[in-house]
Coordinates of N, CA and C in Angstrom, one line a residue:
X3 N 22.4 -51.2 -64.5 CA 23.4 -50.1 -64.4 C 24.4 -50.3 -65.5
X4 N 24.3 -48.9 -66.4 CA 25.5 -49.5 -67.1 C 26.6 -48.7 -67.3
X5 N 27.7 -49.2 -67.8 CA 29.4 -48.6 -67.5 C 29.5 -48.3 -68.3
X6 N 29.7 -46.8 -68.2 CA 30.7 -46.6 -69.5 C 32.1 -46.5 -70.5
X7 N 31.9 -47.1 -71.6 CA 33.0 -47.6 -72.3 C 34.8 -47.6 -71.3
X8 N 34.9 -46.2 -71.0 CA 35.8 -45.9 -70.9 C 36.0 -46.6 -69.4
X9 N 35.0 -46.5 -68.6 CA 35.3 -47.6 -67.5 C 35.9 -48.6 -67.4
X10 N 34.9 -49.4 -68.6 CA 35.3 -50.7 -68.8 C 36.8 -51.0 -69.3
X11 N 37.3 -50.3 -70.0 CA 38.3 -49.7 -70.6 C 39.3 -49.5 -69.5
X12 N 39.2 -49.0 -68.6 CA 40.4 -48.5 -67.6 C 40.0 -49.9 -66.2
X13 N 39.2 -50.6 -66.3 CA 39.1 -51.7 -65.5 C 39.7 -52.7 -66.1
X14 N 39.4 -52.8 -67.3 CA 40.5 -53.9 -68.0 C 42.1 -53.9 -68.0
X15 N 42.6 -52.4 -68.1 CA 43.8 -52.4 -68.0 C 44.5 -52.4 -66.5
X16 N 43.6 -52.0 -65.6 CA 44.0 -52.1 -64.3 C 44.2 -53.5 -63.7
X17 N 43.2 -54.6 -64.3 CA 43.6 -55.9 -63.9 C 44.6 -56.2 -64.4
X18 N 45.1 -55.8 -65.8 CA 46.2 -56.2 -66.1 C 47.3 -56.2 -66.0
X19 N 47.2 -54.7 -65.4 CA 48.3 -53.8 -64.3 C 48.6 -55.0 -63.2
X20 N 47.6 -55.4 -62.3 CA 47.8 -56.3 -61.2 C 48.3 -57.2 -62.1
X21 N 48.1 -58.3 -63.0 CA 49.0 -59.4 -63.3 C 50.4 -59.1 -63.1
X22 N 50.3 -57.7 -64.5 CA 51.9 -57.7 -64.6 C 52.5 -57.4 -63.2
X23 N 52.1 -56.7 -62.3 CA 52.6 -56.9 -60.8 C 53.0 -58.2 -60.2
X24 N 51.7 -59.2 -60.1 CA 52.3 -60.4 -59.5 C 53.6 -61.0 -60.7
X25 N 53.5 -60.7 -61.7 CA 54.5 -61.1 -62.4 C 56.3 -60.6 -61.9
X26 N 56.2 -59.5 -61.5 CA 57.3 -58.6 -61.0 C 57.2 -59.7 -59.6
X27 N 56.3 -59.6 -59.0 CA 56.1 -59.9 -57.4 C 57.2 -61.2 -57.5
X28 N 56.8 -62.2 -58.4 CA 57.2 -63.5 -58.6 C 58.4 -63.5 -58.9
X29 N 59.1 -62.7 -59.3 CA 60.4 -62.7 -59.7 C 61.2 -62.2 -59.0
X30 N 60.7 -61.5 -57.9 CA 61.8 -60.9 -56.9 C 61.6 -61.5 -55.4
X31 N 60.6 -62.3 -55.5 CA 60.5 -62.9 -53.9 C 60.3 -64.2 -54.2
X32 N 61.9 -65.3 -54.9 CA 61.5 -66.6 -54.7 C 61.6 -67.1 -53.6
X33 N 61.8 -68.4 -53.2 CA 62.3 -69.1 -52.5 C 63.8 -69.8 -52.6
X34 N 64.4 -69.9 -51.7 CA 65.7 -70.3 -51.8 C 65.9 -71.6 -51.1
X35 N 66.6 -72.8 -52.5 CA 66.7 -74.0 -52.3 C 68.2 -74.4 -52.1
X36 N 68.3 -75.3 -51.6 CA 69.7 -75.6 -51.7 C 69.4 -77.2 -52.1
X37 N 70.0 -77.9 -52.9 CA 70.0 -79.2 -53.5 C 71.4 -79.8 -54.1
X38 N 71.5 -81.0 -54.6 CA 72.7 -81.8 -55.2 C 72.0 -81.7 -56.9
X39 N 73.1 -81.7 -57.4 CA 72.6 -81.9 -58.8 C 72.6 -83.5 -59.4
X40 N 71.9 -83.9 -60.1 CA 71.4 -85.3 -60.4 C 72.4 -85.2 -61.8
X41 N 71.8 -84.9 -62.7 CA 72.7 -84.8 -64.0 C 72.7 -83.5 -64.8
X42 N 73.7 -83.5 -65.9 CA 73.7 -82.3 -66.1 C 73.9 -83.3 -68.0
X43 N 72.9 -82.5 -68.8 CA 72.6 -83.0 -69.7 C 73.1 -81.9 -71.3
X44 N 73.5 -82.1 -72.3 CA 74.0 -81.6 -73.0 C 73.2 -81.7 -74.6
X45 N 72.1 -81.1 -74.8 CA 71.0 -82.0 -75.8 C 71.5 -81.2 -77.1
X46 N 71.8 -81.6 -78.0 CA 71.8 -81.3 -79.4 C 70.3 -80.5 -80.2
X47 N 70.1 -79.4 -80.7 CA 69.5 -79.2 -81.0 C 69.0 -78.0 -82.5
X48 N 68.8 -79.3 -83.7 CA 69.5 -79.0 -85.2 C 68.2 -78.0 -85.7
X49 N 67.9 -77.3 -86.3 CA 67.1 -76.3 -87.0 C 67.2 -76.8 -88.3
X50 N 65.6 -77.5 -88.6 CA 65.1 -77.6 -90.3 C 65.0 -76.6 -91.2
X51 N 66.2 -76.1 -91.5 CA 65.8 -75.0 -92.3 C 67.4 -75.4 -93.3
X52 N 67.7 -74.4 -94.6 CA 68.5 -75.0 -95.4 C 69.9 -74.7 -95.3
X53 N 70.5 -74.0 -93.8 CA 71.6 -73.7 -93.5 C 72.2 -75.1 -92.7
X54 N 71.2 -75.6 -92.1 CA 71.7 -76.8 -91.4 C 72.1 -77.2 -90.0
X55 N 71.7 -75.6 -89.4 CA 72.7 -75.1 -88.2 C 72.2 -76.1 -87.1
X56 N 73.2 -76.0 -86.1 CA 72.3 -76.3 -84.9 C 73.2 -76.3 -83.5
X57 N 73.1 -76.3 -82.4 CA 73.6 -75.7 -81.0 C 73.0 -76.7 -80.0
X58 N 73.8 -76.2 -78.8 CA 73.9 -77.2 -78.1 C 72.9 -76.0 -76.6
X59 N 72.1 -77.0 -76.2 CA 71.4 -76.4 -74.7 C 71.8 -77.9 -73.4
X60 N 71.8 -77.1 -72.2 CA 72.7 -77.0 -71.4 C 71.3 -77.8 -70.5
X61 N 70.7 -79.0 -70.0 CA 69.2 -79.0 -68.9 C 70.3 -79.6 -67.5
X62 N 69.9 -78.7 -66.2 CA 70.0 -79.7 -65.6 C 69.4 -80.0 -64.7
X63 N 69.4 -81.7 -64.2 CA 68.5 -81.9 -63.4 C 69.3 -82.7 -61.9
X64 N 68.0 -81.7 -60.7 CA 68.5 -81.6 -59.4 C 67.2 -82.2 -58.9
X65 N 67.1 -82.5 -57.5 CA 66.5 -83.6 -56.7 C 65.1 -83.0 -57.0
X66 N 64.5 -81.9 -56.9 CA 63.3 -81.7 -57.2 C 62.8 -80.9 -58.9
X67 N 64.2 -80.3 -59.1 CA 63.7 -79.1 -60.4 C 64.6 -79.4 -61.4
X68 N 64.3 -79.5 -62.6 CA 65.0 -79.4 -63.6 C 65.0 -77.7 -64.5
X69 N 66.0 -77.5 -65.2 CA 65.9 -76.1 -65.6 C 67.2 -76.0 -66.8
X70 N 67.1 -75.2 -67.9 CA 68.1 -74.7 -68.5 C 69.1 -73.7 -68.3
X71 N 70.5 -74.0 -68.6 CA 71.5 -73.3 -68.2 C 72.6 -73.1 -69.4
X72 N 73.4 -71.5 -69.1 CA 73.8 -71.7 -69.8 C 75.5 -72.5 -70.3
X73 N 76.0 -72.9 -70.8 CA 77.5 -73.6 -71.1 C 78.1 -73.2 -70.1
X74 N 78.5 -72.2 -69.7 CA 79.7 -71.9 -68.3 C 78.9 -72.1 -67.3
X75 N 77.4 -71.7 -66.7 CA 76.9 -72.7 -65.7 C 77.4 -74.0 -65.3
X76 N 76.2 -74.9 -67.1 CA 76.4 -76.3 -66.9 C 78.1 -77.0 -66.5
X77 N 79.0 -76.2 -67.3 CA 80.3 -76.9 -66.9 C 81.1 -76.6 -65.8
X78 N 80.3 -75.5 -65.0 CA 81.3 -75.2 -63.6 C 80.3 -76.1 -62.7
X79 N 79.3 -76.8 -62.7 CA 78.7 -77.9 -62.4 C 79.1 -79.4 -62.4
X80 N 78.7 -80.4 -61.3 CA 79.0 -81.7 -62.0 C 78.2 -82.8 -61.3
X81 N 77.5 -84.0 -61.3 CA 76.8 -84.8 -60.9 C 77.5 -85.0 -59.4
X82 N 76.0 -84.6 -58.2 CA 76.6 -84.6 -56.8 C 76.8 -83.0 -56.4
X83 N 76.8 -82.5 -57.1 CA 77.7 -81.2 -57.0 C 76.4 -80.3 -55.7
X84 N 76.9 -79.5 -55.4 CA 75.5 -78.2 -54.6 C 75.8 -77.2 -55.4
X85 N 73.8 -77.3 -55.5 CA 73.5 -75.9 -56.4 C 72.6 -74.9 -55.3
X86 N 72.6 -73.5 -55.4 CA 71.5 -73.1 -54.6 C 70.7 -72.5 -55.8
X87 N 69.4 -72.5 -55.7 CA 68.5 -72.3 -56.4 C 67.5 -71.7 -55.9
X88 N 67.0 -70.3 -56.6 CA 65.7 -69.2 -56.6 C 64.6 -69.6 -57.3
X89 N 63.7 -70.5 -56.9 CA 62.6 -71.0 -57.3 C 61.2 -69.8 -57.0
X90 N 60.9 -69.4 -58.5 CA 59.9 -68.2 -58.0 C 58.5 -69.0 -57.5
X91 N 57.9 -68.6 -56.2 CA 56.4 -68.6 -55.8 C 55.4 -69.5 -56.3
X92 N 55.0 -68.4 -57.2 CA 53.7 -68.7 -58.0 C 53.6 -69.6 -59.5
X93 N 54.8 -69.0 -60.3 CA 54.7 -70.2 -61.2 C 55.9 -70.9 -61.3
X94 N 56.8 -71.1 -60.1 CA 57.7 -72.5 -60.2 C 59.2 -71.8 -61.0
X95 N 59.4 -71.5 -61.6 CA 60.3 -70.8 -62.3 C 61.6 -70.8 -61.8
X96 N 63.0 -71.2 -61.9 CA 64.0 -71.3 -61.7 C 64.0 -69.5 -61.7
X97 N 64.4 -68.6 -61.2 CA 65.2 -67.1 -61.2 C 66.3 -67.3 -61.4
X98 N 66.6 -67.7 -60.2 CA 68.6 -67.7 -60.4 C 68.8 -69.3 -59.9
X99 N 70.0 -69.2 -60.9 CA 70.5 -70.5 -59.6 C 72.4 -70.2 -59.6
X100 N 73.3 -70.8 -58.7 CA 74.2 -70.2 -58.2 C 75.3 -71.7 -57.8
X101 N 76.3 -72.0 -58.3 CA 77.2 -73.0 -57.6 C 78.6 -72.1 -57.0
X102 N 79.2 -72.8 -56.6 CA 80.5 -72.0 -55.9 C 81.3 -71.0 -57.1
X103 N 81.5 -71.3 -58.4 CA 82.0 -70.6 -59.1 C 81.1 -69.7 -59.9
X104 N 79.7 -69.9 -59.7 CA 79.1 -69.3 -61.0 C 77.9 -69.1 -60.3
X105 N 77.1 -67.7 -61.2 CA 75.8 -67.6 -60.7 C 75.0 -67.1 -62.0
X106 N 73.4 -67.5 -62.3 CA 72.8 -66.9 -63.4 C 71.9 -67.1 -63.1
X107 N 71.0 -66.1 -64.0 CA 69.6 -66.2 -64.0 C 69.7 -66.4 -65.5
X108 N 68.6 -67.3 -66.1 CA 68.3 -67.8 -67.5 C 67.7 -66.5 -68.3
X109 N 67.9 -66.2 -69.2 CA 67.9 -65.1 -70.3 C 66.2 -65.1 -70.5
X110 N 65.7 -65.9 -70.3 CA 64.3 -66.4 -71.0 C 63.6 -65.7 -69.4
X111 N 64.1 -66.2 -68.4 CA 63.4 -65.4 -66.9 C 63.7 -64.3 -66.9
X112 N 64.6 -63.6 -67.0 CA 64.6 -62.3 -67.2 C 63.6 -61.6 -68.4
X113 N 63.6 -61.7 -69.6 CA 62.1 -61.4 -70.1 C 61.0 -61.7 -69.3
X114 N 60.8 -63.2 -69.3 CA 59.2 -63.0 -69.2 C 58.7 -62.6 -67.3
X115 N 60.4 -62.4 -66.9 CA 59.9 -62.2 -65.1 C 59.6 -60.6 -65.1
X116 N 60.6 -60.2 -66.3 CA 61.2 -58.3 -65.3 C 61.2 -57.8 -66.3
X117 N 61.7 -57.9 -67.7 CA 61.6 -56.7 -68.8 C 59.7 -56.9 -69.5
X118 N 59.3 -58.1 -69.6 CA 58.3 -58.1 -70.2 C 57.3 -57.3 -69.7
X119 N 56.8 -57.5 -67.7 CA 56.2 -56.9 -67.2 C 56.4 -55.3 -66.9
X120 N 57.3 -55.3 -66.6 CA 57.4 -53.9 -67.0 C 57.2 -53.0 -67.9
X121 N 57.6 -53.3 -69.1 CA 57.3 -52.9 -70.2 C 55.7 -52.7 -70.5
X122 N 54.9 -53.4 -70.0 CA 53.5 -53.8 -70.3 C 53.0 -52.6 -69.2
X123 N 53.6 -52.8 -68.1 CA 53.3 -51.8 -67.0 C 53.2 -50.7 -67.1
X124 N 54.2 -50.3 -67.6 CA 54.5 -48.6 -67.9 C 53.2 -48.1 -69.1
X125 N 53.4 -49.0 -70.0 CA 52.3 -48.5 -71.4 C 50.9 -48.2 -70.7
X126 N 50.4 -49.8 -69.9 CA 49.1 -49.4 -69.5 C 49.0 -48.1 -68.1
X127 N 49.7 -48.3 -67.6 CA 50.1 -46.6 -66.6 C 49.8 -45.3 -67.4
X128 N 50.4 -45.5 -68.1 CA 50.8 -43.9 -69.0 C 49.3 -44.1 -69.9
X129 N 48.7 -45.6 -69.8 CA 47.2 -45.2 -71.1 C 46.1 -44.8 -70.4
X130 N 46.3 -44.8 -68.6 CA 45.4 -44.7 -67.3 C 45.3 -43.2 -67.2
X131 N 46.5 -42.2 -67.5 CA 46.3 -41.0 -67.6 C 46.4 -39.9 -68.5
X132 N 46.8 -40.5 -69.7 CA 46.7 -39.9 -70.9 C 45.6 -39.7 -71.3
X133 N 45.4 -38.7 -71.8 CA 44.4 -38.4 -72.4 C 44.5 -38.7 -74.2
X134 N 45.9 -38.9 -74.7 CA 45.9 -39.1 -76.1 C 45.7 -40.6 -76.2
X135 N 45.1 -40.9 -77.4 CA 44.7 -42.6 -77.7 C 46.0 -43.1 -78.1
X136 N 46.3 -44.3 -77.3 CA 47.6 -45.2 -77.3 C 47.1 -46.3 -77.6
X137 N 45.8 -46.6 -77.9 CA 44.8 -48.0 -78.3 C 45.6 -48.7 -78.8
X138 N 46.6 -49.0 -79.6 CA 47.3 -49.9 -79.8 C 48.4 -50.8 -79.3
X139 N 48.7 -49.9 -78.7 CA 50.3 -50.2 -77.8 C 49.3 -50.7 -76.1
X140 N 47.9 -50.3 -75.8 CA 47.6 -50.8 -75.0 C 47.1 -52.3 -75.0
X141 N 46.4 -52.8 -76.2 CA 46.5 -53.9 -76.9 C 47.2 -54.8 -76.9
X142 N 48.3 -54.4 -77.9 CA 49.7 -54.6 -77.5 C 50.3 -55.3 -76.3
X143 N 50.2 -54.7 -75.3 CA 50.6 -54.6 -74.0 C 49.8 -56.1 -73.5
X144 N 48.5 -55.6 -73.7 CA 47.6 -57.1 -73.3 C 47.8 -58.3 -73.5
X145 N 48.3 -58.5 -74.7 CA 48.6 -59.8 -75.6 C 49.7 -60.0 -75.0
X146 N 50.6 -59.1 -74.7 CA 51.8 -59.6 -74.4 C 51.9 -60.1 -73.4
X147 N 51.3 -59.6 -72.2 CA 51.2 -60.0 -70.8 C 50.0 -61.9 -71.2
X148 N 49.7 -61.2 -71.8 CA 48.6 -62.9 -72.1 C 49.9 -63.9 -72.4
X149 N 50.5 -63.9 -73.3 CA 51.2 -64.7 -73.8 C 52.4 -65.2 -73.0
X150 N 52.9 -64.1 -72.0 CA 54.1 -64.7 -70.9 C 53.5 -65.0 -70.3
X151 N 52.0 -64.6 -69.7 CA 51.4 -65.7 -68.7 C 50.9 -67.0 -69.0
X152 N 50.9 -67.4 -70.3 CA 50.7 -68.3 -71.2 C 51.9 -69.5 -70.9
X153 N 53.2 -68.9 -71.0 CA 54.3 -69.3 -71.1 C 54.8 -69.4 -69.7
X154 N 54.2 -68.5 -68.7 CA 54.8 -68.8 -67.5 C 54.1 -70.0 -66.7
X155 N 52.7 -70.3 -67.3 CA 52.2 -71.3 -67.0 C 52.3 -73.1 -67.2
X156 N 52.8 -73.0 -68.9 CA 52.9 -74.1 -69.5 C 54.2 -74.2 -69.4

């Protein structure tokens, strides 16, 4: 039996449709931890290139998860302290985390949890009923979902 193109074509982007879903899924239904914070680390980190620059990232580590944060996080924080923490499902991912003064979600989970998937979502939606060729931007779309799930994995 065989499919034609355009099947295969609209089956491919429908799976991908479901990823980007559980992607969404994962980001809005973590689990909620409550923990002490272990240490809160301050790592220097210089860029080889001929300006010289370099900035400072924020990791902290609590009884089960470590995760990056940013400067007003890490310092309304302190060893011992309670943090509550949004641990997503399926790939582990810190969402939010929250101490008495402060609450954030990491700039990096927001892309790859909620703007990336969406974005990906809508294109292959609108390529499921269109009749004009968006072949590239559907493409597009694929790679990109490949690559945050690449990233949501490693």
């Amino acid at each position: 039996m065989k499919f034609s193109k355009k099947l295969r074509s609209n089956v491919v982007k429908v799976m991908f449709l479901l990823v980007g879903g559980v992607m969404l899924i994962d980001f809005f239904l973590g689990e909620n931890l409550e923990m002490r914070v272990e240490s809160v680390n301050r790592i220097t980190q210089s860029h080889n290139n001929a300006s010289g620059n370099s900035h400072f990232t924020y990791l902290i580590k609590a009884q089960e998860i470590e995760f990056y944060a940013s400067q007003s996080f890490a310092r309304s924080v302190s060893k011992n302290s309670l943090i509550h923490v949004e641990k997503s499902r399926i790939f582990k991912e810190v969402n939010r985390a929250s101490s008495e003064q402060n609450v954030e979600t990491y700039s990096l989970r927001w892309a790859s949890g909620l703007i990336v998937p969406l974005v990906c979502m809508a294109i292959l939606s609108l390529s499921l009923f269109l009749r004009k060729a968006i072949d590239f931007l559907v493409v597009l779309s694929i790679l990109t979902l490949l690559g945050n799930l690449f990233l949501l994995l490693y």
